[in-house]
Amino acid sequence: MRLSELFTKTSKTVPADEEARNAQLLIQAGYIHKEMAGVYAYLPLGLTVLENIKQIVREEMNAIGGQELAMSTLQPRDIWEKTDRWDDAKVDNWFKTKLKSGTELGVGLTHEEPVVDALAPYVNSYKDLPVLVYQIQNKFRNELRAKSGLLRGREFVMKDMYSFARSQQEHAEIYEKIAGAYHKVYARLGIGDITYRTVADGGYFTDKFSDEFQTVSDIGEDVIYLDKAKKLAVNKEVYNDDTLAKLGLKREDLVETRAVEVGNIFPLESKYTDALNVYITNENGKEKSIIMGCYGIGISRLMGVLAEHFADDKGLAWPASVAPAEVYIARVGVSAEVVKFADELYKSLTESHIGVLYDDRDVRAGEKFADADLMGIPLRIVISDKTVTNGQVELKARTSNETELLTREELVSRLAS
Ligand code: ATP
Ligand code: MG
């Protein structure tokens, strides 16, 4: 992408109506546009980051046998009445709407009931299970407060997965497989070392715990107690002697810290499948309940967490796995040699499928460097009269102060590695 053609521009002004650093930086760098509190549009660079996160999640969910589908946003009332969740007193952050006839509809905030309903025609016998399905889409929640930028949206992007198993044992195996895939996702996003599996409340229809994945952060809403050696944490909501004893954790090994919930995995027992009358027959033709689980990852929340965590006083500093481009080419000077060298390098890197933001604008060098830093592109290449004379480019990593001079061939082999 040539910056001269990109419609978004960076801004030096910190948006006055944003308290959260992630939203401030993402708006200043031209990644997102605030529509209203808790509702953001993704502009071209922001959309690329969001799609990169989705793709990592998608690959890891597919790797454990997840089948992707897309449920609808408009939801019928009757299936939620069968599970006793339609009532606003039961679920208090639900946007609802009406048909012209007056019939009430739900606006998707989660999808347990619709997914069970969609699977019902295909699941009759024990031979039809296990099944693992997921989707990545916008969810809508009427959150009381939405002041943390992408961390708590009223419209946000979630990956939600649902498992259907024949027995508690099969469910437990799937549950652990998904926990493993979650760890891989957070590692690929560069936050594996600060993201902890965290024991949390399992809800009112199971005596099991649920597990959250919590990323340590000062702006987190949650308080967790973490055992760094065991790489395990306990959410404050279940932090008591009984829980610690069950988990074999000791109070003195735990550190209290704030964290952001970037995902969770939840045992649902057979609450929804039973209520929606979806059963299987076992080997002996006997009717059996289906054991269900649900598994969320906050895709847009993760983008906010990454913006918050990978940043400094100059701006964003994306990990390479999600950055909107790998390389920022700052063309400094307008001599024919410089333009030719930069144009050719842009073309050849693009042809080698290396993501490039090519700053071909007619602006001061300092402005280009500031924008490269604010946008957080992992590598910056400078091409100027001085470098071109020796057939070289200057390379600098976003997170380092050291520059290096490399020939074009050296650069290409460096980028390939
Ligand atoms: P929270 O405790 O943060 O309110 P939740 O427990 O209601 O979230 P789920 O309904 O299980 O979360 O959603 C799955 C994941 O979606 C969460 O782990 C979180 O990462 C993300 N998420 C939930 N609510 C929001 C929101 N309002 N904005 C952005 N991401 C969210
Ligand atoms: Mg939660």
Short mmCIF file of C-alpha atoms and ligand atoms in Angstrom, two decimals:
data_model
loop_
_atom_site.label_atom_id
_atom_site.label_comp_id
_atom_site.label_asym_id
_atom_site.label_seq_id
_atom_site.Cartn_x
_atom_site.Cartn_y
_atom_site.Cartn_z
CA MET A 1 0.00 0.00 0.00
CA ARG A 2 1.28 3.47 -0.94
CA LEU A 3 0.66 6.00 1.83
CA SER A 4 -0.03 8.67 -0.80
CA GLU A 5 -3.13 6.64 -1.69
CA LEU A 6 -4.29 5.64 1.80
CA PHE A 7 -7.24 7.82 2.79
CA THR A 8 -6.52 7.73 6.53
CA LYS A 9 -4.03 10.15 8.08
CA THR A 10 -2.29 10.12 11.44
CA SER A 11 -3.04 12.76 14.05
CA LYS A 12 -0.87 14.35 16.74
CA THR A 13 -3.91 15.25 18.81
CA VAL A 14 -4.93 12.81 21.53
CA PRO A 15 -8.72 12.34 21.17
CA ALA A 16 -10.32 14.20 24.09
CA ASP A 17 -13.23 11.76 24.45
CA GLU A 18 -11.08 8.63 24.95
CA GLU A 19 -9.59 7.66 28.31
CA ALA A 20 -8.08 4.37 27.21
CA ARG A 21 -4.62 4.35 25.71
CA ASN A 22 -5.53 1.63 23.17
CA ALA A 23 -8.33 3.73 21.68
CA GLN A 24 -6.27 6.92 21.73
CA LEU A 25 -3.39 5.31 19.84
CA LEU A 26 -5.57 3.40 17.40
CA ILE A 27 -7.52 6.55 16.54
CA GLN A 28 -4.40 8.71 16.23
CA ALA A 29 -2.76 6.16 13.95
CA GLY A 30 -5.89 5.95 11.76
CA TYR A 31 -6.76 2.33 12.58
CA ILE A 32 -10.26 2.81 13.96
CA HIS A 33 -13.02 5.41 13.93
CA LYS A 34 -15.23 5.97 16.95
CA GLU A 35 -18.91 5.91 16.03
CA MET A 36 -20.07 6.28 19.65
CA ALA A 37 -19.01 4.96 23.05
CA GLY A 38 -18.19 1.27 22.70
CA VAL A 39 -18.76 1.20 18.93
CA TYR A 40 -15.88 1.49 16.48
CA ALA A 41 -15.39 1.17 12.73
CA TYR A 42 -12.26 -0.57 11.48
CA LEU A 43 -10.40 1.47 8.87
CA PRO A 44 -8.09 -0.24 6.33
CA LEU A 45 -5.03 -0.65 8.59
CA GLY A 46 -7.15 -1.56 11.61
CA LEU A 47 -9.13 -4.07 9.59
CA THR A 48 -5.89 -5.76 8.52
CA VAL A 49 -4.83 -6.18 12.15
CA LEU A 50 -8.27 -7.50 13.11
CA GLU A 51 -8.25 -9.97 10.21
CA ASN A 52 -4.73 -11.14 11.13
CA ILE A 53 -5.92 -11.90 14.67
CA LYS A 54 -8.98 -13.72 13.30
CA GLN A 55 -6.79 -15.78 10.99
CA ILE A 56 -4.53 -16.95 13.82
CA VAL A 57 -7.58 -17.95 15.86
CA ARG A 58 -9.16 -19.65 12.84
CA GLU A 59 -6.02 -21.69 12.12
CA GLU A 60 -5.77 -22.92 15.70
CA MET A 61 -9.50 -23.77 15.91
CA ASN A 62 -9.33 -25.66 12.59
CA ALA A 63 -6.22 -27.50 13.80
CA ILE A 64 -8.23 -29.15 16.60
CA GLY A 65 -11.13 -30.06 14.32
CA GLY A 66 -13.31 -26.96 14.68
CA GLN A 67 -15.83 -26.47 11.87
CA GLU A 68 -16.54 -22.85 11.04
CA LEU A 69 -20.07 -21.60 10.51
CA ALA A 70 -21.86 -18.26 10.69
CA MET A 71 -24.99 -17.91 12.80
CA SER A 72 -27.37 -15.00 12.34
CA THR A 73 -27.52 -11.78 14.34
CA LEU A 74 -31.35 -11.70 14.45
CA GLN A 75 -32.57 -14.39 16.81
CA PRO A 76 -36.04 -15.86 17.44
CA ARG A 77 -37.47 -15.51 20.92
CA ASP A 78 -38.93 -18.99 21.40
CA ILE A 79 -35.67 -20.96 21.69
CA TRP A 80 -34.45 -18.60 24.42
CA GLU A 81 -37.72 -19.03 26.30
CA LYS A 82 -37.18 -22.79 26.34
CA THR A 83 -33.92 -22.29 28.23
CA ASP A 84 -35.39 -19.53 30.38
CA ARG A 85 -32.94 -16.86 29.23
CA TRP A 86 -35.24 -14.49 27.29
CA ASP A 87 -36.31 -12.52 30.34
CA ASP A 88 -34.33 -9.25 30.79
CA ALA A 89 -34.06 -10.13 34.48
CA LYS A 90 -31.99 -13.20 33.44
CA VAL A 91 -29.82 -11.56 30.77
CA ASP A 92 -29.65 -7.83 31.36
CA ASN A 93 -27.36 -6.60 28.56
CA TRP A 94 -29.35 -7.78 25.58
CA PHE A 95 -30.32 -5.52 22.68
CA LYS A 96 -33.72 -6.55 21.39
CA THR A 97 -35.74 -5.41 18.41
CA LYS A 98 -39.19 -5.97 16.86
CA LEU A 99 -40.66 -7.06 13.56
CA LYS A 100 -43.32 -4.76 12.06
CA SER A 101 -45.87 -7.26 13.37
CA GLY A 102 -44.66 -6.62 16.90
CA THR A 103 -42.89 -9.97 17.30
CA GLU A 104 -39.80 -9.51 19.45
CA LEU A 105 -36.35 -10.61 18.28
CA GLY A 106 -32.98 -10.83 19.98
CA VAL A 107 -29.84 -9.19 18.58
CA GLY A 108 -27.02 -11.73 18.92
CA LEU A 109 -25.05 -11.41 22.15
CA THR A 110 -24.16 -15.11 22.33
CA HIS A 111 -25.33 -18.20 20.43
CA GLU A 112 -25.75 -21.31 22.61
CA GLU A 113 -29.46 -21.72 21.87
CA PRO A 114 -29.31 -20.97 18.11
CA VAL A 115 -26.32 -23.32 17.66
CA VAL A 116 -28.10 -26.19 19.45
CA ASP A 117 -31.15 -25.50 17.29
CA ALA A 118 -29.08 -25.53 14.07
CA LEU A 119 -27.36 -28.80 14.99
CA ALA A 120 -30.54 -30.57 16.11
CA PRO A 121 -31.47 -32.06 12.69
CA TYR A 122 -28.01 -33.60 12.34
CA VAL A 123 -27.44 -35.00 15.81
CA ASN A 124 -29.48 -38.07 16.69
CA SER A 125 -27.16 -40.95 17.43
CA TYR A 126 -23.93 -41.36 19.40
CA LYS A 127 -22.31 -41.81 15.96
CA ASP A 128 -23.02 -38.15 15.15
CA LEU A 129 -20.80 -36.89 17.99
CA PRO A 130 -18.45 -35.36 19.02
CA VAL A 131 -18.94 -32.08 17.17
CA LEU A 132 -16.98 -28.85 17.53
CA VAL A 133 -18.27 -25.74 15.74
CA TYR A 134 -17.25 -22.10 15.91
CA GLN A 135 -17.82 -18.73 14.35
CA ILE A 136 -16.13 -15.34 14.30
CA GLN A 137 -18.56 -12.44 14.13
CA ASN A 138 -19.87 -9.25 15.71
CA LYS A 139 -21.69 -9.55 19.00
CA PHE A 140 -23.91 -6.87 20.53
CA ARG A 141 -24.18 -6.17 24.26
CA ASN A 142 -25.78 -3.28 26.06
CA GLU A 143 -22.81 -2.84 28.41
CA LEU A 144 -23.30 -0.41 31.28
CA ARG A 145 -19.90 1.22 30.82
CA ALA A 146 -17.82 1.31 27.66
CA LYS A 147 -14.81 3.43 28.51
CA SER A 148 -11.94 1.06 27.78
CA GLY A 149 -11.80 1.44 24.01
CA LEU A 150 -11.72 -1.94 22.26
CA LEU A 151 -11.59 -3.78 25.58
CA ARG A 152 -15.30 -3.41 26.24
CA GLY A 153 -17.47 -2.72 23.23
CA ARG A 154 -21.22 -2.56 22.77
CA GLU A 155 -20.54 -4.04 19.33
CA PHE A 156 -17.44 -6.22 19.27
CA VAL A 157 -15.90 -9.20 17.52
CA MET A 158 -15.87 -12.57 19.25
CA LYS A 159 -14.86 -16.09 18.35
CA ASP A 160 -17.36 -18.42 19.96
CA MET A 161 -17.01 -22.18 19.84
CA TYR A 162 -19.42 -24.88 21.02
CA SER A 163 -18.65 -28.52 21.71
CA PHE A 164 -21.05 -31.45 21.90
CA ALA A 165 -19.83 -34.65 23.52
CA ARG A 166 -21.23 -38.09 24.34
CA SER A 167 -19.85 -38.33 27.84
CA GLN A 168 -18.21 -36.32 30.59
CA GLN A 169 -14.92 -37.93 29.71
CA GLU A 170 -15.17 -37.02 26.05
CA HIS A 171 -16.16 -33.48 27.05
CA ALA A 172 -13.15 -33.21 29.36
CA GLU A 173 -10.79 -34.28 26.57
CA ILE A 174 -12.23 -31.72 24.15
CA TYR A 175 -12.11 -29.03 26.84
CA GLU A 176 -8.39 -29.60 27.45
CA LYS A 177 -7.65 -29.72 23.72
CA ILE A 178 -9.30 -26.31 23.36
CA ALA A 179 -7.36 -24.93 26.34
CA GLY A 180 -4.18 -26.06 24.53
CA ALA A 181 -5.26 -24.32 21.32
CA TYR A 182 -5.95 -21.12 23.29
CA HIS A 183 -2.41 -21.12 24.68
CA LYS A 184 -1.11 -21.40 21.10
CA VAL A 185 -3.25 -18.45 20.00
CA TYR A 186 -1.94 -16.18 22.77
CA ALA A 187 1.65 -17.30 22.14
CA ARG A 188 1.33 -16.44 18.43
CA LEU A 189 -0.04 -13.03 19.38
CA GLY A 190 3.05 -12.38 21.52
CA ILE A 191 1.25 -12.38 24.88
CA GLY A 192 1.78 -16.02 25.84
CA ASP A 193 4.11 -15.07 28.69
CA ILE A 194 1.59 -12.72 30.33
CA THR A 195 -1.59 -14.70 29.71
CA TYR A 196 -2.66 -17.16 32.40
CA ARG A 197 -5.23 -19.89 32.53
CA THR A 198 -7.37 -18.70 35.43
CA VAL A 199 -9.83 -20.71 37.45
CA ALA A 200 -13.19 -18.95 37.66
CA ASP A 201 -16.79 -19.51 38.63
CA GLY A 202 -18.56 -22.17 36.59
CA GLY A 203 -22.03 -20.65 36.77
CA TYR A 204 -25.12 -21.89 38.52
CA PHE A 205 -25.81 -25.18 36.76
CA THR A 206 -22.44 -26.90 37.19
CA ASP A 207 -20.32 -27.60 40.25
CA LYS A 208 -17.23 -27.44 38.04
CA PHE A 209 -15.09 -24.34 37.60
CA SER A 210 -14.81 -22.52 34.31
CA ASP A 211 -11.46 -21.31 33.00
CA GLU A 212 -10.64 -17.83 31.87
CA PHE A 213 -7.56 -16.73 29.99
CA GLN A 214 -6.39 -13.54 31.65
CA THR A 215 -3.72 -11.20 30.31
CA VAL A 216 -1.90 -9.27 33.01
CA SER A 217 -2.55 -5.54 32.54
CA ASP A 218 -2.98 -2.48 34.74
CA ILE A 219 -6.17 -1.52 32.94
CA GLY A 220 -7.77 -4.92 33.49
CA GLU A 221 -11.19 -5.04 35.15
CA ASP A 222 -10.48 -8.37 36.82
CA VAL A 223 -8.36 -9.16 39.85
CA ILE A 224 -6.55 -12.49 39.75
CA TYR A 225 -4.10 -14.32 42.01
CA LEU A 226 -1.35 -15.92 40.00
CA ASP A 227 1.14 -18.64 40.66
CA LYS A 228 3.94 -17.80 38.22
CA ALA A 229 5.79 -21.08 38.68
CA LYS A 230 2.68 -23.19 38.04
CA LYS A 231 1.46 -20.81 35.27
CA LEU A 232 -2.00 -20.90 36.82
CA ALA A 233 -4.20 -18.19 38.33
CA VAL A 234 -7.38 -17.93 40.36
CA ASN A 235 -10.01 -15.24 39.78
CA LYS A 236 -10.89 -13.18 42.84
CA GLU A 237 -14.50 -14.36 42.54
CA VAL A 238 -13.47 -17.91 43.56
CA TYR A 239 -10.39 -17.05 45.63
CA ASN A 240 -10.91 -18.86 48.95
CA ASP A 241 -9.32 -21.61 51.00
CA ASP A 242 -11.62 -24.22 49.55
CA THR A 243 -10.65 -23.40 45.95
CA LEU A 244 -6.95 -23.18 46.74
CA ALA A 245 -7.06 -26.58 48.44
CA LYS A 246 -8.83 -28.14 45.43
CA LEU A 247 -6.19 -26.73 43.08
CA GLY A 248 -3.22 -27.49 45.30
CA LEU A 249 -2.21 -23.81 45.43
CA LYS A 250 -0.77 -21.98 48.43
CA ARG A 251 -1.69 -18.43 49.38
CA GLU A 252 1.97 -17.48 49.88
CA ASP A 253 2.85 -18.44 46.28
CA LEU A 254 0.20 -16.18 44.77
CA VAL A 255 0.53 -12.59 43.57
CA GLU A 256 -2.49 -10.32 43.24
CA THR A 257 -2.65 -8.52 39.90
CA ARG A 258 -5.10 -6.87 37.51
CA ALA A 259 -5.86 -8.65 34.25
CA VAL A 260 -8.04 -8.56 31.14
CA GLU A 261 -10.16 -11.59 30.24
CA VAL A 262 -9.15 -12.39 26.67
CA GLY A 263 -10.98 -15.70 26.49
CA ASN A 264 -12.89 -18.24 28.49
CA ILE A 265 -13.93 -21.87 28.33
CA PHE A 266 -17.04 -23.07 30.04
CA PRO A 267 -18.67 -26.41 30.87
CA LEU A 268 -22.42 -26.22 30.15
CA GLU A 269 -23.34 -29.78 31.12
CA SER A 270 -26.60 -30.66 29.32
CA LYS A 271 -28.55 -27.57 30.37
CA TYR A 272 -29.18 -26.20 26.85
CA THR A 273 -29.36 -29.44 24.91
CA ASP A 274 -31.89 -30.92 27.35
CA ALA A 275 -33.97 -27.73 27.42
CA LEU A 276 -34.10 -27.67 23.62
CA ASN A 277 -34.93 -31.37 23.56
CA VAL A 278 -31.85 -32.51 21.63
CA TYR A 279 -30.68 -35.98 22.69
CA ILE A 280 -28.74 -38.87 21.22
CA THR A 281 -29.39 -42.56 21.39
CA ASN A 282 -26.52 -44.67 22.68
CA GLU A 283 -25.24 -48.06 21.43
CA ASN A 284 -28.24 -49.76 23.07
CA GLY A 285 -30.79 -47.40 21.57
CA LYS A 286 -31.27 -45.61 24.89
CA GLU A 287 -31.79 -41.85 25.00
CA LYS A 288 -28.84 -39.89 26.44
CA SER A 289 -28.08 -36.27 27.23
CA ILE A 290 -25.46 -34.38 25.26
CA ILE A 291 -22.65 -32.69 27.20
CA MET A 292 -21.98 -29.21 25.90
CA GLY A 293 -19.22 -26.63 26.35
CA CYS A 294 -18.74 -23.08 25.10
CA TYR A 295 -15.50 -21.29 24.41
CA GLY A 296 -15.03 -17.59 23.69
CA ILE A 297 -12.15 -15.43 22.54
CA GLY A 298 -12.45 -11.64 22.45
CA ILE A 299 -11.00 -10.87 19.01
CA SER A 300 -11.44 -7.09 19.09
CA ARG A 301 -10.62 -7.01 22.80
CA LEU A 302 -7.33 -8.73 21.93
CA MET A 303 -6.59 -6.02 19.38
CA GLY A 304 -7.06 -3.49 22.20
CA VAL A 305 -4.87 -5.54 24.55
CA LEU A 306 -2.10 -5.72 21.93
CA ALA A 307 -2.35 -1.96 21.26
CA GLU A 308 -2.17 -1.32 24.98
CA HIS A 309 0.73 -3.70 25.64
CA PHE A 310 2.89 -3.22 22.55
CA ALA A 311 3.29 0.55 22.70
CA ASP A 312 5.65 3.25 23.94
CA ASP A 313 5.71 7.04 24.03
CA LYS A 314 6.09 7.13 20.23
CA GLY A 315 3.07 4.99 19.49
CA LEU A 316 2.11 1.43 18.63
CA ALA A 317 4.61 -1.42 18.16
CA TRP A 318 2.73 -4.42 16.73
CA PRO A 319 4.11 -7.94 16.94
CA ALA A 320 4.94 -9.13 13.42
CA SER A 321 2.18 -11.78 13.55
CA VAL A 322 -0.61 -9.16 13.43
CA ALA A 323 1.01 -5.98 12.08
CA PRO A 324 -0.79 -4.45 9.07
CA ALA A 325 2.55 -4.58 7.20
CA GLU A 326 5.94 -6.05 7.99
CA VAL A 327 7.92 -3.17 6.56
CA TYR A 328 7.55 0.60 6.35
CA ILE A 329 9.55 2.10 3.50
CA ALA A 330 10.32 5.75 4.16
CA ARG A 331 11.42 7.33 0.90
CA VAL A 332 13.45 10.37 1.84
CA GLY A 333 14.14 12.75 -1.04
CA VAL A 334 12.71 13.08 -4.51
CA SER A 335 15.74 12.57 -6.76
CA ALA A 336 15.15 10.23 -9.71
CA GLU A 337 17.59 7.68 -8.22
CA VAL A 338 15.85 7.56 -4.86
CA VAL A 339 12.39 7.27 -6.41
CA LYS A 340 13.51 4.53 -8.77
CA PHE A 341 15.26 2.56 -6.02
CA ALA A 342 12.29 2.84 -3.63
CA ASP A 343 9.68 2.03 -6.31
CA GLU A 344 11.61 -1.07 -7.35
CA LEU A 345 12.11 -2.29 -3.80
CA TYR A 346 8.41 -1.76 -3.04
CA LYS A 347 7.49 -3.74 -6.13
CA SER A 348 9.87 -6.63 -5.48
CA LEU A 349 8.95 -6.98 -1.77
CA THR A 350 5.25 -6.89 -2.63
CA GLU A 351 5.80 -9.57 -5.27
CA SER A 352 7.51 -11.71 -2.63
CA HIS A 353 4.35 -11.38 -0.49
CA ILE A 354 5.99 -9.17 2.11
CA GLY A 355 3.51 -6.64 3.46
CA VAL A 356 4.78 -3.11 2.82
CA LEU A 357 3.57 0.36 3.69
CA TYR A 358 5.36 2.56 1.21
CA ASP A 359 5.66 6.16 2.38
CA ASP A 360 5.95 7.87 -1.01
CA ARG A 361 4.41 11.12 0.25
CA ASP A 362 6.02 14.48 -0.30
CA VAL A 363 6.51 15.27 3.40
CA ARG A 364 9.50 15.86 5.69
CA ALA A 365 11.63 12.89 6.75
CA GLY A 366 10.86 13.55 10.42
CA GLU A 367 7.15 13.28 9.72
CA LYS A 368 7.64 9.94 7.97
CA PHE A 369 9.68 8.55 10.87
CA ALA A 370 7.10 9.74 13.40
CA ASP A 371 4.31 8.08 11.41
CA ALA A 372 6.24 4.82 11.06
CA ASP A 373 6.61 4.82 14.86
CA LEU A 374 3.01 5.81 15.60
CA MET A 375 1.62 3.16 13.23
CA GLY A 376 3.88 0.58 14.85
CA ILE A 377 5.18 -1.22 11.77
CA PRO A 378 7.83 -3.76 12.95
CA LEU A 379 10.59 -2.74 10.50
CA ARG A 380 11.46 0.63 8.96
CA ILE A 381 13.55 1.02 5.84
CA VAL A 382 14.93 4.41 4.84
CA ILE A 383 15.92 5.07 1.25
CA SER A 384 17.71 8.40 0.74
CA ASP A 385 20.29 10.00 -1.59
CA LYS A 386 22.96 8.87 0.87
CA THR A 387 21.93 5.19 0.99
CA VAL A 388 21.26 4.94 -2.74
CA THR A 389 24.80 6.09 -3.62
CA ASN A 390 26.09 2.80 -2.16
CA GLY A 391 23.12 0.77 -3.38
CA GLN A 392 21.99 0.34 0.21
CA VAL A 393 19.00 0.85 2.51
CA GLU A 394 18.92 1.70 6.19
CA LEU A 395 17.03 -0.80 8.35
CA LYS A 396 15.70 -0.27 11.88
CA ALA A 397 13.38 -2.33 14.02
CA ARG A 398 10.48 -0.41 15.63
CA THR A 399 11.60 -1.49 19.09
CA SER A 400 15.31 -0.78 18.66
CA ASN A 401 17.41 2.37 18.30
CA GLU A 402 20.08 0.74 16.16
CA THR A 403 20.17 1.19 12.42
CA GLU A 404 21.96 -1.00 9.90
CA LEU A 405 22.98 -0.45 6.30
CA LEU A 406 22.18 -3.34 4.00
CA THR A 407 22.30 -3.99 0.28
CA ARG A 408 19.06 -4.94 -1.40
CA GLU A 409 20.12 -8.62 -1.50
CA GLU A 410 21.05 -8.59 2.17
CA LEU A 411 17.71 -7.00 3.01
CA VAL A 412 15.71 -9.56 1.04
CA SER A 413 17.49 -12.48 2.69
CA ARG A 414 17.02 -10.85 6.12
CA LEU A 415 13.29 -10.44 5.53
CA ALA A 416 12.98 -14.01 4.33
CA SER A 417 14.44 -15.35 7.58
P1 ATP B 1 -16.66 -10.10 30.64
O1 ATP B 1 -16.48 -10.89 31.89
O2 ATP B 1 -15.42 -9.37 30.21
O3 ATP B 1 -17.86 -9.23 30.64
P2 ATP B 1 -17.95 -12.40 29.58
O4 ATP B 1 -17.51 -13.28 30.69
O5 ATP B 1 -19.33 -11.90 29.55
O6 ATP B 1 -16.92 -11.14 29.48
P3 ATP B 1 -18.25 -14.12 27.26
O7 ATP B 1 -19.66 -13.82 27.11
O8 ATP B 1 -17.91 -15.48 27.64
O9 ATP B 1 -17.54 -13.06 28.22
O10 ATP B 1 -17.45 -13.71 25.96
C1 ATP B 1 -16.29 -14.39 25.49
C2 ATP B 1 -15.14 -13.42 25.36
O11 ATP B 1 -15.53 -12.26 24.61
C3 ATP B 1 -14.64 -12.85 26.68
O12 ATP B 1 -13.69 -13.70 27.25
C4 ATP B 1 -14.02 -11.53 26.25
O13 ATP B 1 -12.68 -11.73 25.82
C5 ATP B 1 -14.86 -11.11 25.07
N1 ATP B 1 -15.84 -10.07 25.44
C6 ATP B 1 -16.91 -10.21 26.24
N2 ATP B 1 -17.60 -9.06 26.34
C7 ATP B 1 -16.94 -8.15 25.57
C8 ATP B 1 -17.16 -6.78 25.25
N3 ATP B 1 -18.21 -6.11 25.74
N4 ATP B 1 -16.28 -6.17 24.42
C9 ATP B 1 -15.22 -6.85 23.91
N5 ATP B 1 -14.97 -8.13 24.18
C10 ATP B 1 -15.82 -8.79 24.99
MG MG B 2 -16.27 -13.00 32.37
#
